[in-house]
Short mmCIF file of C-alpha atoms and ligand atoms in Angstrom, two decimals:
data_model
loop_
_atom_site.label_atom_id
_atom_site.label_comp_id
_atom_site.label_asym_id
_atom_site.label_seq_id
_atom_site.Cartn_x
_atom_site.Cartn_y
_atom_site.Cartn_z
CA MET A 1 0.00 0.00 0.00
CA THR A 2 1.24 3.52 -0.77
CA ASP A 3 0.40 6.95 0.58
CA GLN A 4 -0.56 8.34 -2.79
CA ALA A 5 -3.60 10.63 -2.95
CA PRO A 6 -6.72 8.59 -3.76
CA THR A 7 -7.83 8.54 -7.40
CA PRO A 8 -10.43 11.28 -7.86
CA TYR A 9 -13.92 10.48 -9.08
CA ALA A 10 -14.21 11.10 -12.80
CA GLY A 11 -17.96 10.54 -13.34
CA PRO A 12 -20.61 13.13 -14.16
CA LYS A 13 -21.82 15.82 -11.75
CA ARG A 14 -25.14 15.01 -10.11
CA VAL A 15 -27.23 16.86 -7.55
CA LEU A 16 -29.19 15.07 -4.83
CA SER A 17 -31.14 16.16 -1.80
CA GLY A 18 -34.07 15.10 0.35
CA VAL A 19 -36.48 16.43 2.93
CA GLN A 20 -38.12 14.44 5.72
CA PRO A 21 -41.89 14.16 5.67
CA SER A 22 -42.36 15.31 9.23
CA GLY A 23 -44.13 18.60 9.77
CA ASP A 24 -45.01 21.45 7.47
CA LEU A 25 -42.50 23.32 5.36
CA HIS A 26 -41.93 27.04 5.84
CA LEU A 27 -40.19 30.05 4.31
CA GLY A 28 -36.84 28.88 5.72
CA ASN A 29 -37.12 25.58 3.87
CA TYR A 30 -38.23 27.42 0.75
CA LEU A 31 -35.34 29.90 0.65
CA GLY A 32 -32.76 27.53 2.11
CA ALA A 33 -33.53 24.44 0.05
CA LEU A 34 -36.48 24.33 -2.36
CA VAL A 35 -35.48 27.40 -4.39
CA LYS A 36 -32.04 25.89 -4.84
CA PHE A 37 -33.44 22.54 -5.98
CA ALA A 38 -35.54 24.29 -8.63
CA ARG A 39 -32.52 26.21 -9.90
CA LEU A 40 -30.03 23.32 -9.82
CA GLN A 41 -32.29 20.99 -11.81
CA HIS A 42 -31.48 23.05 -14.91
CA GLU A 43 -27.73 22.81 -14.33
CA GLN A 44 -27.08 19.12 -13.53
CA PRO A 45 -29.04 15.86 -13.39
CA THR A 46 -30.97 16.31 -10.13
CA PHE A 47 -32.49 13.73 -7.77
CA ILE A 48 -34.85 15.04 -5.08
CA PHE A 49 -36.61 12.60 -2.78
CA VAL A 50 -38.85 12.46 0.27
CA ALA A 51 -37.00 10.81 3.15
CA ASP A 52 -39.74 8.60 4.61
CA GLN A 53 -37.23 5.96 5.71
CA HIS A 54 -35.45 8.60 7.76
CA ALA A 55 -38.77 9.80 9.17
CA ILE A 56 -39.50 6.47 10.88
CA THR A 57 -36.33 6.72 12.97
CA VAL A 58 -38.88 8.31 15.29
CA TRP A 59 -42.39 6.82 15.32
CA GLN A 60 -44.74 7.98 12.56
CA ASP A 61 -48.42 7.19 12.30
CA PRO A 62 -48.74 4.73 9.37
CA LYS A 63 -52.15 6.22 8.51
CA LYS A 64 -50.55 9.61 7.95
CA LEU A 65 -47.15 8.86 6.48
CA LYS A 66 -48.17 8.67 2.82
CA ASP A 67 -50.02 11.97 3.08
CA GLN A 68 -46.97 13.54 4.68
CA VAL A 69 -44.91 12.33 1.73
CA ARG A 70 -47.47 13.80 -0.70
CA GLU A 71 -47.29 17.10 1.18
CA ILE A 72 -43.53 17.39 0.62
CA ALA A 73 -43.89 16.29 -2.99
CA ALA A 74 -46.57 18.97 -3.48
CA ALA A 75 -44.14 21.54 -2.06
CA TYR A 76 -41.42 20.38 -4.46
CA LEU A 77 -43.74 20.73 -7.42
CA ALA A 78 -45.30 24.01 -6.29
CA THR A 79 -41.87 25.61 -5.85
CA GLY A 80 -40.76 24.76 -9.35
CA LEU A 81 -39.30 21.28 -9.46
CA ASP A 82 -40.34 19.82 -12.79
CA PRO A 83 -40.80 16.04 -12.96
CA ALA A 84 -39.83 16.18 -16.64
CA VAL A 85 -36.45 17.61 -15.62
CA ALA A 86 -35.64 16.37 -12.10
CA THR A 87 -36.19 12.90 -10.64
CA ILE A 88 -38.67 13.22 -7.75
CA PHE A 89 -39.50 10.16 -5.65
CA PRO A 90 -40.20 8.64 -2.23
CA GLN A 91 -37.13 7.03 -0.65
CA SER A 92 -39.03 3.91 0.39
CA ALA A 93 -39.99 3.21 -3.24
CA VAL A 94 -36.33 2.70 -4.14
CA PRO A 95 -35.08 -0.30 -2.13
CA GLU A 96 -31.49 0.23 -3.28
CA HIS A 97 -31.07 2.97 -0.63
CA ALA A 98 -31.66 0.62 2.28
CA GLU A 99 -29.65 -2.19 0.74
CA LEU A 100 -26.62 0.03 0.23
CA ALA A 101 -27.11 1.43 3.73
CA TRP A 102 -26.56 -2.05 5.16
CA ILE A 103 -23.23 -2.36 3.38
CA PHE A 104 -22.29 1.14 4.56
CA ASN A 105 -23.19 0.14 8.13
CA CYS A 106 -20.31 -2.26 7.80
CA VAL A 107 -17.98 0.41 6.38
CA ALA A 108 -18.73 3.21 8.85
CA ARG A 109 -17.05 3.00 12.28
CA LEU A 110 -18.82 3.35 15.61
CA GLY A 111 -16.39 6.13 16.50
CA TRP A 112 -17.53 8.13 13.49
CA LEU A 113 -21.20 7.86 14.43
CA ASP A 114 -20.48 8.60 18.08
CA ARG A 115 -19.39 12.07 17.01
CA MET A 116 -22.67 12.99 15.25
CA THR A 117 -24.13 16.00 17.03
CA GLN A 118 -27.61 15.60 15.53
CA PHE A 119 -27.98 12.16 17.14
CA LYS A 120 -26.94 13.62 20.48
CA GLU A 121 -29.53 16.40 20.13
CA LYS A 122 -32.34 14.16 18.92
CA SER A 123 -31.77 11.31 21.34
CA GLY A 124 -31.59 13.67 24.31
CA LYS A 125 -30.90 12.40 27.80
CA HIS A 126 -32.03 8.83 27.21
CA LYS A 127 -30.02 7.65 24.26
CA GLU A 128 -30.54 4.01 25.19
CA ARG A 129 -34.21 4.51 24.32
CA ALA A 130 -33.55 5.97 20.87
CA SER A 131 -34.05 3.66 17.90
CA VAL A 132 -30.99 2.05 16.37
CA GLY A 133 -32.18 3.65 13.14
CA LEU A 134 -31.78 7.11 14.63
CA TYR A 135 -28.17 6.23 15.36
CA THR A 136 -27.39 4.93 11.87
CA TYR A 137 -29.48 7.68 10.24
CA PRO A 138 -26.39 9.35 8.70
CA VAL A 139 -25.32 6.02 7.17
CA LEU A 140 -28.64 5.79 5.32
CA GLN A 141 -28.11 9.40 4.28
CA ALA A 142 -24.72 8.44 2.81
CA ALA A 143 -26.43 5.64 0.88
CA ASP A 144 -29.12 8.06 -0.40
CA ILE A 145 -26.38 10.21 -1.86
CA LEU A 146 -23.90 7.63 -3.09
CA VAL A 147 -26.35 5.20 -4.67
CA TYR A 148 -26.70 7.95 -7.33
CA LYS A 149 -22.98 8.82 -7.16
CA ALA A 150 -24.15 12.36 -6.42
CA THR A 151 -21.41 14.98 -6.32
CA HIS A 152 -23.34 17.99 -4.99
CA VAL A 153 -25.80 18.03 -2.11
CA PRO A 154 -27.78 21.22 -1.36
CA VAL A 155 -28.46 21.13 2.40
CA GLY A 156 -28.59 23.38 5.44
CA GLU A 157 -25.56 24.06 7.64
CA ASP A 158 -26.87 21.51 10.14
CA GLN A 159 -26.22 18.71 7.63
CA LYS A 160 -22.54 19.48 7.05
CA GLN A 161 -21.41 16.86 9.53
CA HIS A 162 -23.51 14.20 7.80
CA LEU A 163 -21.87 15.14 4.51
CA GLU A 164 -18.44 14.77 6.12
CA LEU A 165 -19.45 11.29 7.19
CA THR A 166 -20.65 10.54 3.66
CA ARG A 167 -17.22 11.51 2.33
CA ASP A 168 -15.53 9.34 4.94
CA ILE A 169 -17.69 6.36 4.01
CA ALA A 170 -17.10 6.90 0.27
CA GLY A 171 -13.35 7.14 0.81
CA LYS A 172 -13.17 4.07 3.02
CA PHE A 173 -15.33 2.01 0.68
CA ASN A 174 -13.17 2.98 -2.30
CA HIS A 175 -10.08 2.01 -0.32
CA ASP A 176 -11.30 -1.17 1.38
CA TYR A 177 -12.78 -2.66 -1.78
CA ASP A 178 -9.87 -1.61 -3.94
CA ALA A 179 -12.09 0.54 -6.13
CA PRO A 180 -10.22 3.84 -6.57
CA GLY A 181 -12.53 6.68 -7.59
CA PHE A 182 -15.62 4.42 -7.50
CA PHE A 183 -17.67 6.73 -5.28
CA PRO A 184 -17.34 10.51 -5.47
CA LEU A 185 -16.65 12.49 -2.27
CA PRO A 186 -19.72 14.74 -2.47
CA ASP A 187 -19.72 18.43 -1.58
CA PRO A 188 -22.44 20.13 0.45
CA LEU A 189 -23.96 23.25 -1.13
CA THR A 190 -24.90 25.38 1.87
CA GLN A 191 -24.48 28.88 0.52
CA GLY A 192 -27.24 31.20 -0.58
CA PRO A 193 -29.28 34.19 0.51
CA GLY A 194 -31.76 32.01 2.36
CA ALA A 195 -29.18 30.06 4.33
CA ARG A 196 -30.38 31.48 7.66
CA VAL A 197 -34.00 32.56 7.85
CA MET A 198 -34.78 33.43 11.46
CA SER A 199 -38.01 33.31 13.45
CA LEU A 200 -40.37 36.26 12.99
CA ARG A 201 -40.73 36.44 16.77
CA ASP A 202 -37.07 36.11 17.77
CA GLY A 203 -34.22 37.17 15.51
CA ALA A 204 -31.81 34.92 17.40
CA ALA A 205 -33.68 31.63 16.72
CA LYS A 206 -33.91 29.86 13.39
CA MET A 207 -37.34 29.71 11.73
CA SER A 208 -38.47 26.24 12.70
CA LYS A 209 -41.44 23.92 12.33
CA SER A 210 -41.07 22.95 15.97
CA ASP A 211 -41.52 26.51 17.30
CA PRO A 212 -44.81 26.45 19.25
CA SER A 213 -45.77 29.87 17.88
CA ASP A 214 -47.22 29.65 14.38
CA ASN A 215 -46.59 33.39 14.06
CA SER A 216 -42.87 32.68 14.16
CA ARG A 217 -42.91 31.26 10.64
CA ILE A 218 -44.54 31.57 7.24
CA ASN A 219 -45.72 28.12 6.24
CA LEU A 220 -45.75 27.19 2.56
CA ILE A 221 -49.40 26.37 2.96
CA ASP A 222 -50.33 29.80 4.47
CA ASP A 223 -52.70 31.84 2.32
CA ALA A 224 -52.14 35.47 1.37
CA ASP A 225 -53.96 36.85 4.43
CA ALA A 226 -51.99 34.71 6.86
CA ILE A 227 -48.69 35.67 5.20
CA ALA A 228 -49.47 39.41 5.35
CA GLN A 229 -50.68 39.20 8.93
CA LYS A 230 -47.60 37.33 10.16
CA ILE A 231 -45.34 39.94 8.59
CA ARG A 232 -47.39 42.76 10.14
CA LYS A 233 -47.00 41.10 13.54
CA ALA A 234 -43.30 40.29 13.11
CA LYS A 235 -41.10 41.57 15.92
CA THR A 236 -39.04 44.64 15.01
CA ASP A 237 -37.48 47.62 16.71
CA ALA A 238 -38.34 51.33 16.66
CA GLU A 239 -35.36 52.51 14.60
CA PRO A 240 -35.54 53.38 10.93
CA LEU A 241 -33.62 51.18 8.49
CA PRO A 242 -29.92 52.07 8.26
CA GLU A 243 -27.92 53.04 5.18
CA THR A 244 -25.59 50.04 5.25
CA ALA A 245 -25.69 46.38 6.24
CA GLU A 246 -23.31 47.07 9.17
CA GLY A 247 -26.03 49.30 10.60
CA LEU A 248 -28.10 46.14 11.15
CA ASP A 249 -25.56 44.66 13.55
CA GLY A 250 -27.15 44.15 16.94
CA ARG A 251 -30.64 44.39 15.41
CA PRO A 252 -31.37 40.73 14.66
CA GLU A 253 -35.10 41.15 13.89
CA ALA A 254 -34.48 44.06 11.54
CA LYS A 255 -31.66 42.17 9.87
CA ASN A 256 -33.86 39.12 9.39
CA LEU A 257 -36.65 41.05 7.66
CA VAL A 258 -34.18 42.79 5.38
CA ALA A 259 -32.53 39.45 4.58
CA ILE A 260 -35.92 37.88 3.80
CA TYR A 261 -36.79 40.81 1.54
CA ALA A 262 -33.46 40.47 -0.28
CA ALA A 263 -33.79 36.71 -0.68
CA LEU A 264 -37.36 36.96 -2.01
CA ALA A 265 -36.46 39.82 -4.35
CA GLY A 266 -33.31 38.08 -5.57
CA SER A 267 -31.28 41.13 -4.53
CA THR A 268 -28.79 41.92 -1.76
CA GLU A 269 -29.25 43.46 1.68
CA ALA A 270 -27.28 46.48 0.46
CA GLU A 271 -29.71 46.97 -2.43
CA VAL A 272 -32.71 46.68 -0.11
CA LEU A 273 -31.20 49.23 2.27
CA ALA A 274 -30.38 51.58 -0.60
CA GLU A 275 -34.10 51.61 -1.33
CA PHE A 276 -35.48 51.77 2.22
CA ALA A 277 -32.80 53.56 4.32
CA GLY A 278 -34.35 56.07 6.70
CA GLN A 279 -37.80 54.46 6.55
CA GLY A 280 -39.36 52.79 9.58
CA PHE A 281 -41.01 49.39 9.73
CA GLY A 282 -44.42 51.02 9.31
CA ALA A 283 -43.39 51.65 5.72
CA PHE A 284 -41.15 48.61 5.16
CA LYS A 285 -43.44 45.85 6.44
CA PRO A 286 -46.29 46.46 3.95
CA LYS A 287 -43.74 46.34 1.12
CA LEU A 288 -42.29 43.11 2.46
CA ALA A 289 -45.80 41.69 2.89
CA ASP A 290 -46.66 42.53 -0.73
CA LEU A 291 -43.47 40.90 -1.97
CA ALA A 292 -43.95 37.80 0.18
CA VAL A 293 -47.58 37.42 -0.89
CA SER A 294 -46.64 37.83 -4.56
CA ILE A 295 -44.14 34.95 -4.34
CA MET A 296 -45.51 32.69 -1.61
CA GLY A 297 -49.22 33.18 -2.40
CA PRO A 298 -49.10 31.31 -5.74
CA ILE A 299 -47.02 28.53 -4.15
CA SER A 300 -49.60 28.05 -1.46
CA ALA A 301 -52.42 28.05 -4.04
CA GLU A 302 -50.60 25.47 -6.16
CA MET A 303 -49.99 23.26 -3.13
CA ARG A 304 -53.69 23.34 -2.36
CA ARG A 305 -54.53 22.43 -5.95
CA LEU A 306 -52.07 19.53 -5.96
CA LYS A 307 -53.27 18.24 -2.62
CA SER A 308 -56.82 18.17 -3.89
CA ASP A 309 -55.71 15.69 -6.58
CA PRO A 310 -53.39 13.18 -4.88
CA GLY A 311 -53.65 10.94 -7.96
CA GLU A 312 -51.48 13.37 -9.90
CA ILE A 313 -48.80 13.45 -7.18
CA ASP A 314 -48.86 9.66 -6.85
CA ARG A 315 -48.34 9.20 -10.58
CA ILE A 316 -45.39 11.58 -10.51
CA LEU A 317 -43.82 9.84 -7.52
CA THR A 318 -44.30 6.37 -8.99
CA LYS A 319 -42.70 7.39 -12.27
CA GLY A 320 -39.95 9.21 -10.39
CA ALA A 321 -39.11 6.07 -8.41
CA GLU A 322 -38.83 4.04 -11.63
CA LYS A 323 -36.51 6.64 -13.07
CA ALA A 324 -34.44 6.78 -9.87
CA ARG A 325 -33.95 3.01 -9.93
CA GLU A 326 -32.46 3.23 -13.42
CA THR A 327 -29.49 4.98 -11.80
CA ALA A 328 -29.54 3.35 -8.36
CA ALA A 329 -29.79 -0.30 -9.46
CA PRO A 330 -26.60 -0.33 -11.59
CA THR A 331 -24.64 1.31 -8.73
CA LEU A 332 -25.87 -1.29 -6.28
CA ALA A 333 -25.06 -4.11 -8.73
CA GLU A 334 -21.49 -2.81 -9.02
CA VAL A 335 -21.21 -2.50 -5.25
CA LYS A 336 -22.42 -6.06 -4.70
CA LYS A 337 -19.84 -7.32 -7.13
CA LEU A 338 -17.08 -5.36 -5.39
CA VAL A 339 -18.16 -6.72 -2.01
CA GLY A 340 -18.38 -10.30 -3.27
CA PHE A 341 -22.13 -10.77 -2.82
CA TRP A 342 -24.44 -13.07 -4.74
CA GLY A 343 -26.40 -11.80 -7.74
N1 LIG B 401 -31.03 14.57 6.94
C1 LIG B 401 -31.61 15.51 6.01
C2 LIG B 401 -32.33 16.61 6.79
O1 LIG B 401 -32.82 16.36 7.87
C3 LIG B 401 -32.58 14.84 5.07
C4 LIG B 401 -31.85 13.88 4.20
C5 LIG B 401 -31.92 12.53 4.24
C6 LIG B 401 -30.95 14.23 3.17
N2 LIG B 401 -31.12 11.99 3.29
C7 LIG B 401 -30.50 13.00 2.61
C8 LIG B 401 -30.47 15.44 2.67
C9 LIG B 401 -29.57 12.97 1.57
C10 LIG B 401 -29.53 15.42 1.64
C11 LIG B 401 -29.09 14.18 1.11
O2 LIG B 401 -32.44 17.71 6.30
#
């Protein structure tokens, strides 16, 4: 064995990401993830799935799970993912994920998983009562990504550690099975104007589906009235907007609303401030509400339309899963050969 740098992956670029079907999506998910998916699909082959296998790492009501999956799929479609361009599917409809995850369970080391901060947060004080699936969750995530040999993974900052683990698993698999460059070492794509959308009630907390106050977030399913009202009620301060972005330092609520405006308008905070400097929130909020309603209103209407016809979503997801398997099955077949498995 030598210490030479590992052979780099030479295959095509591919984008992959997924969202868990647990709880409603909000503006933070839209700006931080869904907008990026819709853009990236036109740049590289893109695989976007609903992570129902990850969802059951904590108990989910079987009577509701399919509807939760449809809800996320509706959000994907309503925010611009096009099933004729991207591959959109439920994770559980592509058995190759779970099969590769088993092999990766044997590649990943306990020490690696012991370092995962998300498991520590989610399992809380009683980790012996957490499911084993919650512990190996990041291994399944690695399989989600690598079964498509994805090279780019748009995710939030909180997923960076899972992407590191994915790279470690890919590297160790390539090494242990003498398959240089077989799996890519995928890169997270965390940048973007919507990377940190904060609560409308507390500029220091991230906008979150688990916040007990519904006024803290704009849900994708909120109608125009609800959107406008939540922005009207958003916490602010009494100062007018400053001339420069530095003037927002120490004013987290003001900064958040300006950042949301910029992200929705596709502009920068500096541009927003150039337009609104010197004006108070009495003037700024109605403008932000109008902008938010003009972008989020149609998304919410489209989600409602899609949800009223689950047949359409189900057809898209079934076709998407077939298409996904066309890429996943050959990868798994190669992996099984490398590992020395039957058939
Ligand atoms: N863990 C991700 C989250 O909670 C969801 C996810 C599962 C995912 N598998 C993935 C994201 C693969 C990107 C790639 O946000």
